[in-house]
């Protein structure tokens, strides 16, 4: 079968979208999971964009070596030097250079002629090739570019050393028929079509990112660029999980395969959502909470008789093991460790000990602890940072006829500190009481809450983002009580901010 390369740009194009920024630890953890998922390329960032971006790409290139690592650059020397500096120690690095080719971009943004852009592509691809063995060239806004000019630019990029030629639908304007035709056209008119991998990169402005990517593949693209959960600029990028499962489920039509371990899809999606605090809509294809739920009696009846009546793929094939009962309050450390092992976690002894303590507290509150609870618990416990403040206790009062008040007691260096505050609601009041204790006020940028599983005793997972200067700091908290989860998330963020 024809093999399609999956180029993941969650950490670059995805991370660029509002609310999706990640710190270096979070990016590294995502990169490790993407490696486990089996992507062919991880675009780890845009190194010249900021010192943090540079550091993340460098760190990922150092630690994640099971797939190719790419860094994005504009077609200028400074960007290329910076990307190469970040990538140079990786065994299989890729410099990804982009420059727009549509007349509207040339005139309104670049203020350059077609000849000038062509010369810049030749010069910069050759410059990058003098350092890095693998170069990808992207013609930004390719789908709105003059086709013959586009082919001319691609020929020049290939001649200068690019081995991957990417055809982005940057503004999500193309239709599937156009995208397929465009890829066919480029392939038919390139001087050396067999010496380059053609790639597509589709945005989702008209909701056609995935359809356009698959159409591009049918037109001859052997690489698809996409993001987990479809995060990305504006309406997002084509969603990795949808592309991969479409290729797998409809292999009869597409005759293609990817190297993705589809059983890692759900965990990857969940990790991204936990890390960014951006929830996955319940009706999202493949990874939404309702993607495999059968509510109507007729559907349930059909599925019980034969799953294939209403299920075109199994939840297990994407790594969803629904409500599998795992452990309870009588489970010991050995059973806990064994389950973690089966779920694929390799955790240092000290973190394991802390996770087990948290598991016992949870098992006391919840009748049944499922795999999803355990995954949430492990991910909330992941970044062990020195905890300057810990929660001792809290009391909140709120209602329709009283203003919300909170009394919070935190412990610092063995000493208890307590404050009371009033707020717009119980969470606002609790956060204000904490601000008074720590004598700092980091603006709250974002607050999100999700339930980990169904049921009255479900765990609530809260993610808060606070601002320390320009830096966004993420905190997480987990509890069956949503106010406690919120307070823990806020303290977690503050502990990181004052570290
Ligand atoms: O959408 C786009 O054109 C891009 C390029 C940098 C590949 O993200
Ligand atoms: Zn893009």
JSON list of C-alpha atoms in Angstrom, two decimals, residues 57-211:
[
{"chain": "A", "resi": 57, "resn": "UNK", "atom": "CA", "xyz": [12.96, 23.14, 19.48]},
{"chain": "A", "resi": 58, "resn": "UNK", "atom": "CA", "xyz": [16.50, 22.55, 20.72]},
{"chain": "A", "resi": 59, "resn": "UNK", "atom": "CA", "xyz": [15.27, 20.49, 23.68]},
{"chain": "A", "resi": 60, "resn": "UNK", "atom": "CA", "xyz": [12.91, 18.40, 21.56]},
{"chain": "A", "resi": 61, "resn": "UNK", "atom": "CA", "xyz": [15.65, 17.83, 18.96]},
{"chain": "A", "resi": 62, "resn": "UNK", "atom": "CA", "xyz": [17.86, 16.63, 21.78]},
{"chain": "A", "resi": 63, "resn": "UNK", "atom": "CA", "xyz": [15.35, 14.35, 23.52]},
{"chain": "A", "resi": 64, "resn": "UNK", "atom": "CA", "xyz": [13.06, 13.02, 20.79]},
{"chain": "A", "resi": 65, "resn": "UNK", "atom": "CA", "xyz": [14.95, 11.09, 18.17]},
{"chain": "A", "resi": 66, "resn": "UNK", "atom": "CA", "xyz": [12.47, 8.49, 16.94]},
{"chain": "A", "resi": 67, "resn": "UNK", "atom": "CA", "xyz": [11.16, 10.75, 14.17]},
{"chain": "A", "resi": 68, "resn": "UNK", "atom": "CA", "xyz": [12.25, 13.69, 12.08]},
{"chain": "A", "resi": 69, "resn": "UNK", "atom": "CA", "xyz": [12.23, 17.09, 13.84]},
{"chain": "A", "resi": 70, "resn": "UNK", "atom": "CA", "xyz": [11.48, 20.23, 11.85]},
{"chain": "A", "resi": 71, "resn": "UNK", "atom": "CA", "xyz": [11.90, 23.94, 12.60]},
{"chain": "A", "resi": 72, "resn": "UNK", "atom": "CA", "xyz": [10.07, 26.64, 10.64]},
{"chain": "A", "resi": 73, "resn": "UNK", "atom": "CA", "xyz": [11.88, 29.62, 9.04]},
{"chain": "A", "resi": 74, "resn": "UNK", "atom": "CA", "xyz": [11.02, 32.56, 6.85]},
{"chain": "A", "resi": 75, "resn": "UNK", "atom": "CA", "xyz": [13.22, 32.66, 3.76]},
{"chain": "A", "resi": 76, "resn": "UNK", "atom": "CA", "xyz": [15.88, 34.79, 5.46]},
{"chain": "A", "resi": 77, "resn": "UNK", "atom": "CA", "xyz": [19.37, 33.96, 6.72]},
{"chain": "A", "resi": 78, "resn": "UNK", "atom": "CA", "xyz": [18.74, 34.87, 10.36]},
{"chain": "A", "resi": 79, "resn": "UNK", "atom": "CA", "xyz": [15.80, 32.46, 10.64]},
{"chain": "A", "resi": 80, "resn": "UNK", "atom": "CA", "xyz": [17.70, 29.66, 8.91]},
{"chain": "A", "resi": 81, "resn": "UNK", "atom": "CA", "xyz": [20.81, 30.11, 11.09]},
{"chain": "A", "resi": 82, "resn": "UNK", "atom": "CA", "xyz": [18.66, 30.08, 14.19]},
{"chain": "A", "resi": 83, "resn": "UNK", "atom": "CA", "xyz": [16.69, 26.97, 13.14]},
{"chain": "A", "resi": 84, "resn": "UNK", "atom": "CA", "xyz": [19.88, 25.12, 12.28]},
{"chain": "A", "resi": 85, "resn": "UNK", "atom": "CA", "xyz": [21.41, 26.01, 15.63]},
{"chain": "A", "resi": 86, "resn": "UNK", "atom": "CA", "xyz": [18.37, 24.48, 17.36]},
{"chain": "A", "resi": 87, "resn": "UNK", "atom": "CA", "xyz": [18.24, 21.37, 15.18]},
{"chain": "A", "resi": 88, "resn": "UNK", "atom": "CA", "xyz": [21.84, 20.53, 14.42]},
{"chain": "A", "resi": 89, "resn": "UNK", "atom": "CA", "xyz": [22.27, 17.77, 17.01]},
{"chain": "A", "resi": 90, "resn": "UNK", "atom": "CA", "xyz": [19.31, 15.75, 15.80]},
{"chain": "A", "resi": 91, "resn": "UNK", "atom": "CA", "xyz": [20.09, 12.69, 13.63]},
{"chain": "A", "resi": 92, "resn": "UNK", "atom": "CA", "xyz": [17.36, 13.57, 11.13]},
{"chain": "A", "resi": 93, "resn": "UNK", "atom": "CA", "xyz": [16.69, 17.34, 11.15]},
{"chain": "A", "resi": 94, "resn": "UNK", "atom": "CA", "xyz": [14.47, 19.22, 8.69]},
{"chain": "A", "resi": 95, "resn": "UNK", "atom": "CA", "xyz": [14.60, 22.92, 7.93]},
{"chain": "A", "resi": 96, "resn": "UNK", "atom": "CA", "xyz": [11.20, 24.12, 6.76]},
{"chain": "A", "resi": 97, "resn": "UNK", "atom": "CA", "xyz": [11.32, 27.37, 4.76]},
{"chain": "A", "resi": 98, "resn": "UNK", "atom": "CA", "xyz": [8.21, 29.23, 3.67]},
{"chain": "A", "resi": 99, "resn": "UNK", "atom": "CA", "xyz": [7.60, 32.15, 1.35]},
{"chain": "A", "resi": 100, "resn": "UNK", "atom": "CA", "xyz": [4.33, 33.31, -0.19]},
{"chain": "A", "resi": 101, "resn": "UNK", "atom": "CA", "xyz": [3.71, 32.86, -3.90]},
{"chain": "A", "resi": 102, "resn": "UNK", "atom": "CA", "xyz": [0.23, 34.37, -4.45]},
{"chain": "A", "resi": 103, "resn": "UNK", "atom": "CA", "xyz": [0.02, 37.80, -6.06]},
{"chain": "A", "resi": 104, "resn": "UNK", "atom": "CA", "xyz": [-2.03, 39.19, -3.19]},
{"chain": "A", "resi": 105, "resn": "UNK", "atom": "CA", "xyz": [0.67, 38.21, -0.68]},
{"chain": "A", "resi": 106, "resn": "UNK", "atom": "CA", "xyz": [3.47, 39.47, -2.94]},
{"chain": "A", "resi": 107, "resn": "UNK", "atom": "CA", "xyz": [1.81, 42.83, -3.43]},
{"chain": "A", "resi": 108, "resn": "UNK", "atom": "CA", "xyz": [0.19, 43.53, -0.07]},
{"chain": "A", "resi": 109, "resn": "UNK", "atom": "CA", "xyz": [2.59, 41.80, 2.32]},
{"chain": "A", "resi": 110, "resn": "UNK", "atom": "CA", "xyz": [5.99, 41.21, 0.78]},
{"chain": "A", "resi": 111, "resn": "UNK", "atom": "CA", "xyz": [6.08, 44.21, -1.63]},
{"chain": "A", "resi": 112, "resn": "UNK", "atom": "CA", "xyz": [8.12, 42.08, -4.03]},
{"chain": "A", "resi": 113, "resn": "UNK", "atom": "CA", "xyz": [7.90, 41.05, -7.63]},
{"chain": "A", "resi": 114, "resn": "UNK", "atom": "CA", "xyz": [7.58, 37.43, -8.72]},
{"chain": "A", "resi": 115, "resn": "UNK", "atom": "CA", "xyz": [11.19, 37.52, -9.94]},
{"chain": "A", "resi": 116, "resn": "UNK", "atom": "CA", "xyz": [12.42, 38.77, -6.57]},
{"chain": "A", "resi": 117, "resn": "UNK", "atom": "CA", "xyz": [10.56, 36.03, -4.69]},
{"chain": "A", "resi": 118, "resn": "UNK", "atom": "CA", "xyz": [11.88, 33.39, -7.08]},
{"chain": "A", "resi": 119, "resn": "UNK", "atom": "CA", "xyz": [15.45, 34.59, -6.53]},
{"chain": "A", "resi": 120, "resn": "UNK", "atom": "CA", "xyz": [14.96, 34.64, -2.76]},
{"chain": "A", "resi": 121, "resn": "UNK", "atom": "CA", "xyz": [13.68, 31.05, -2.76]},
{"chain": "A", "resi": 122, "resn": "UNK", "atom": "CA", "xyz": [16.69, 29.85, -4.79]},
{"chain": "A", "resi": 123, "resn": "UNK", "atom": "CA", "xyz": [19.17, 31.65, -2.58]},
{"chain": "A", "resi": 124, "resn": "UNK", "atom": "CA", "xyz": [17.68, 30.72, 0.80]},
{"chain": "A", "resi": 125, "resn": "UNK", "atom": "CA", "xyz": [16.97, 27.06, 0.02]},
{"chain": "A", "resi": 126, "resn": "UNK", "atom": "CA", "xyz": [20.55, 26.70, -1.23]},
{"chain": "A", "resi": 127, "resn": "UNK", "atom": "CA", "xyz": [21.81, 28.46, 1.91]},
{"chain": "A", "resi": 128, "resn": "UNK", "atom": "CA", "xyz": [19.85, 26.11, 4.20]},
{"chain": "A", "resi": 129, "resn": "UNK", "atom": "CA", "xyz": [20.96, 23.08, 2.18]},
{"chain": "A", "resi": 130, "resn": "UNK", "atom": "CA", "xyz": [24.60, 24.04, 2.76]},
{"chain": "A", "resi": 131, "resn": "UNK", "atom": "CA", "xyz": [24.00, 23.21, 6.45]},
{"chain": "A", "resi": 132, "resn": "UNK", "atom": "CA", "xyz": [21.09, 20.81, 6.72]},
{"chain": "A", "resi": 133, "resn": "UNK", "atom": "CA", "xyz": [20.59, 17.62, 4.69]},
{"chain": "A", "resi": 134, "resn": "UNK", "atom": "CA", "xyz": [16.77, 17.88, 4.60]},
{"chain": "A", "resi": 135, "resn": "UNK", "atom": "CA", "xyz": [14.89, 20.93, 3.36]},
{"chain": "A", "resi": 136, "resn": "UNK", "atom": "CA", "xyz": [11.17, 21.44, 2.92]},
{"chain": "A", "resi": 137, "resn": "UNK", "atom": "CA", "xyz": [9.90, 24.43, 0.98]},
{"chain": "A", "resi": 138, "resn": "UNK", "atom": "CA", "xyz": [6.33, 25.72, 1.47]},
{"chain": "A", "resi": 139, "resn": "UNK", "atom": "CA", "xyz": [4.72, 28.08, -1.00]},
{"chain": "A", "resi": 140, "resn": "UNK", "atom": "CA", "xyz": [2.47, 30.02, 1.35]},
{"chain": "A", "resi": 141, "resn": "UNK", "atom": "CA", "xyz": [-1.01, 30.64, -0.09]},
{"chain": "A", "resi": 142, "resn": "UNK", "atom": "CA", "xyz": [-0.25, 28.13, -2.85]},
{"chain": "A", "resi": 143, "resn": "UNK", "atom": "CA", "xyz": [-3.94, 27.46, -3.50]},
{"chain": "A", "resi": 144, "resn": "UNK", "atom": "CA", "xyz": [-4.47, 31.10, -4.55]},
{"chain": "A", "resi": 145, "resn": "UNK", "atom": "CA", "xyz": [-1.23, 31.35, -6.53]},
{"chain": "A", "resi": 146, "resn": "UNK", "atom": "CA", "xyz": [-0.80, 31.38, -10.27]},
{"chain": "A", "resi": 147, "resn": "UNK", "atom": "CA", "xyz": [-0.19, 27.72, -11.09]},
{"chain": "A", "resi": 148, "resn": "UNK", "atom": "CA", "xyz": [2.61, 28.15, -13.57]},
{"chain": "A", "resi": 149, "resn": "UNK", "atom": "CA", "xyz": [4.43, 30.53, -11.27]},
{"chain": "A", "resi": 150, "resn": "UNK", "atom": "CA", "xyz": [3.93, 28.07, -8.41]},
{"chain": "A", "resi": 151, "resn": "UNK", "atom": "CA", "xyz": [5.52, 25.28, -10.43]},
{"chain": "A", "resi": 152, "resn": "UNK", "atom": "CA", "xyz": [8.38, 27.60, -11.40]},
{"chain": "A", "resi": 153, "resn": "UNK", "atom": "CA", "xyz": [9.06, 28.36, -7.73]},
{"chain": "A", "resi": 154, "resn": "UNK", "atom": "CA", "xyz": [8.86, 24.67, -6.79]},
{"chain": "A", "resi": 155, "resn": "UNK", "atom": "CA", "xyz": [11.27, 23.72, -9.59]},
{"chain": "A", "resi": 156, "resn": "UNK", "atom": "CA", "xyz": [13.70, 26.36, -8.32]},
{"chain": "A", "resi": 157, "resn": "UNK", "atom": "CA", "xyz": [13.36, 25.20, -4.70]},
{"chain": "A", "resi": 158, "resn": "UNK", "atom": "CA", "xyz": [13.93, 21.60, -5.74]},
{"chain": "A", "resi": 159, "resn": "UNK", "atom": "CA", "xyz": [16.95, 22.48, -7.82]},
{"chain": "A", "resi": 160, "resn": "UNK", "atom": "CA", "xyz": [18.40, 24.41, -4.86]},
{"chain": "A", "resi": 161, "resn": "UNK", "atom": "CA", "xyz": [18.06, 21.35, -2.62]},
{"chain": "A", "resi": 162, "resn": "UNK", "atom": "CA", "xyz": [14.51, 21.03, -1.27]},
{"chain": "A", "resi": 163, "resn": "UNK", "atom": "CA", "xyz": [13.31, 17.43, -1.15]},
{"chain": "A", "resi": 164, "resn": "UNK", "atom": "CA", "xyz": [9.80, 18.19, 0.15]},
{"chain": "A", "resi": 165, "resn": "UNK", "atom": "CA", "xyz": [7.52, 20.65, -1.64]},
{"chain": "A", "resi": 166, "resn": "UNK", "atom": "CA", "xyz": [4.53, 21.71, 0.39]},
{"chain": "A", "resi": 167, "resn": "UNK", "atom": "CA", "xyz": [1.28, 23.05, -1.11]},
{"chain": "A", "resi": 168, "resn": "UNK", "atom": "CA", "xyz": [-0.58, 24.93, 1.63]},
{"chain": "A", "resi": 169, "resn": "UNK", "atom": "CA", "xyz": [-4.17, 26.06, 1.46]},
{"chain": "A", "resi": 170, "resn": "UNK", "atom": "CA", "xyz": [-3.17, 28.78, 3.91]},
{"chain": "A", "resi": 171, "resn": "UNK", "atom": "CA", "xyz": [-6.52, 30.51, 4.15]},
{"chain": "A", "resi": 172, "resn": "UNK", "atom": "CA", "xyz": [-8.74, 27.43, 3.89]},
{"chain": "A", "resi": 173, "resn": "UNK", "atom": "CA", "xyz": [-10.21, 28.60, 0.57]},
{"chain": "A", "resi": 174, "resn": "UNK", "atom": "CA", "xyz": [-9.85, 25.57, -1.68]},
{"chain": "A", "resi": 175, "resn": "UNK", "atom": "CA", "xyz": [-12.47, 22.90, -2.31]},
{"chain": "A", "resi": 176, "resn": "UNK", "atom": "CA", "xyz": [-11.53, 19.20, -2.39]},
{"chain": "A", "resi": 177, "resn": "UNK", "atom": "CA", "xyz": [-11.83, 18.99, -6.18]},
{"chain": "A", "resi": 178, "resn": "UNK", "atom": "CA", "xyz": [-9.55, 22.03, -6.58]},
{"chain": "A", "resi": 179, "resn": "UNK", "atom": "CA", "xyz": [-7.00, 20.68, -4.12]},
{"chain": "A", "resi": 180, "resn": "UNK", "atom": "CA", "xyz": [-6.79, 17.33, -5.88]},
{"chain": "A", "resi": 181, "resn": "UNK", "atom": "CA", "xyz": [-6.47, 19.06, -9.24]},
{"chain": "A", "resi": 182, "resn": "UNK", "atom": "CA", "xyz": [-3.80, 21.44, -7.95]},
{"chain": "A", "resi": 183, "resn": "UNK", "atom": "CA", "xyz": [-1.59, 18.63, -6.64]},
{"chain": "A", "resi": 184, "resn": "UNK", "atom": "CA", "xyz": [-2.04, 16.71, -9.90]},
{"chain": "A", "resi": 185, "resn": "UNK", "atom": "CA", "xyz": [-1.10, 19.82, -11.85]},
{"chain": "A", "resi": 186, "resn": "UNK", "atom": "CA", "xyz": [2.06, 20.45, -9.83]},
{"chain": "A", "resi": 187, "resn": "UNK", "atom": "CA", "xyz": [3.09, 16.81, -10.13]},
{"chain": "A", "resi": 188, "resn": "UNK", "atom": "CA", "xyz": [2.45, 16.78, -13.87]},
{"chain": "A", "resi": 189, "resn": "UNK", "atom": "CA", "xyz": [4.43, 19.97, -14.51]},
{"chain": "A", "resi": 190, "resn": "UNK", "atom": "CA", "xyz": [7.44, 19.69, -12.18]},
{"chain": "A", "resi": 191, "resn": "UNK", "atom": "CA", "xyz": [10.71, 18.98, -13.96]},
{"chain": "A", "resi": 192, "resn": "UNK", "atom": "CA", "xyz": [11.58, 16.14, -11.55]},
{"chain": "A", "resi": 193, "resn": "UNK", "atom": "CA", "xyz": [8.37, 15.02, -9.85]},
{"chain": "A", "resi": 194, "resn": "UNK", "atom": "CA", "xyz": [9.84, 11.70, -8.74]},
{"chain": "A", "resi": 195, "resn": "UNK", "atom": "CA", "xyz": [12.65, 13.32, -6.82]},
{"chain": "A", "resi": 196, "resn": "UNK", "atom": "CA", "xyz": [10.44, 15.31, -4.45]},
{"chain": "A", "resi": 197, "resn": "UNK", "atom": "CA", "xyz": [7.81, 14.43, -1.88]},
{"chain": "A", "resi": 198, "resn": "UNK", "atom": "CA", "xyz": [4.69, 16.51, -2.43]},
{"chain": "A", "resi": 199, "resn": "UNK", "atom": "CA", "xyz": [2.93, 17.61, 0.73]},
{"chain": "A", "resi": 200, "resn": "UNK", "atom": "CA", "xyz": [-0.37, 19.32, 1.56]},
{"chain": "A", "resi": 201, "resn": "UNK", "atom": "CA", "xyz": [-1.16, 21.64, 4.48]},
{"chain": "A", "resi": 202, "resn": "UNK", "atom": "CA", "xyz": [-4.83, 22.62, 4.69]},
{"chain": "A", "resi": 203, "resn": "UNK", "atom": "CA", "xyz": [-6.57, 25.06, 6.99]},
{"chain": "A", "resi": 204, "resn": "UNK", "atom": "CA", "xyz": [-10.15, 24.65, 8.04]},
{"chain": "A", "resi": 205, "resn": "UNK", "atom": "CA", "xyz": [-11.83, 28.02, 7.42]},
{"chain": "A", "resi": 206, "resn": "UNK", "atom": "CA", "xyz": [-14.64, 26.46, 5.42]},
{"chain": "A", "resi": 207, "resn": "UNK", "atom": "CA", "xyz": [-14.62, 23.24, 7.42]},
{"chain": "A", "resi": 208, "resn": "UNK", "atom": "CA", "xyz": [-12.87, 21.39, 4.58]},
{"chain": "A", "resi": 209, "resn": "UNK", "atom": "CA", "xyz": [-9.33, 20.98, 5.98]},
{"chain": "A", "resi": 210, "resn": "UNK", "atom": "CA", "xyz": [-9.53, 17.20, 6.30]},
{"chain": "A", "resi": 211, "resn": "UNK", "atom": "CA", "xyz": [-11.45, 16.68, 3.03]}
]
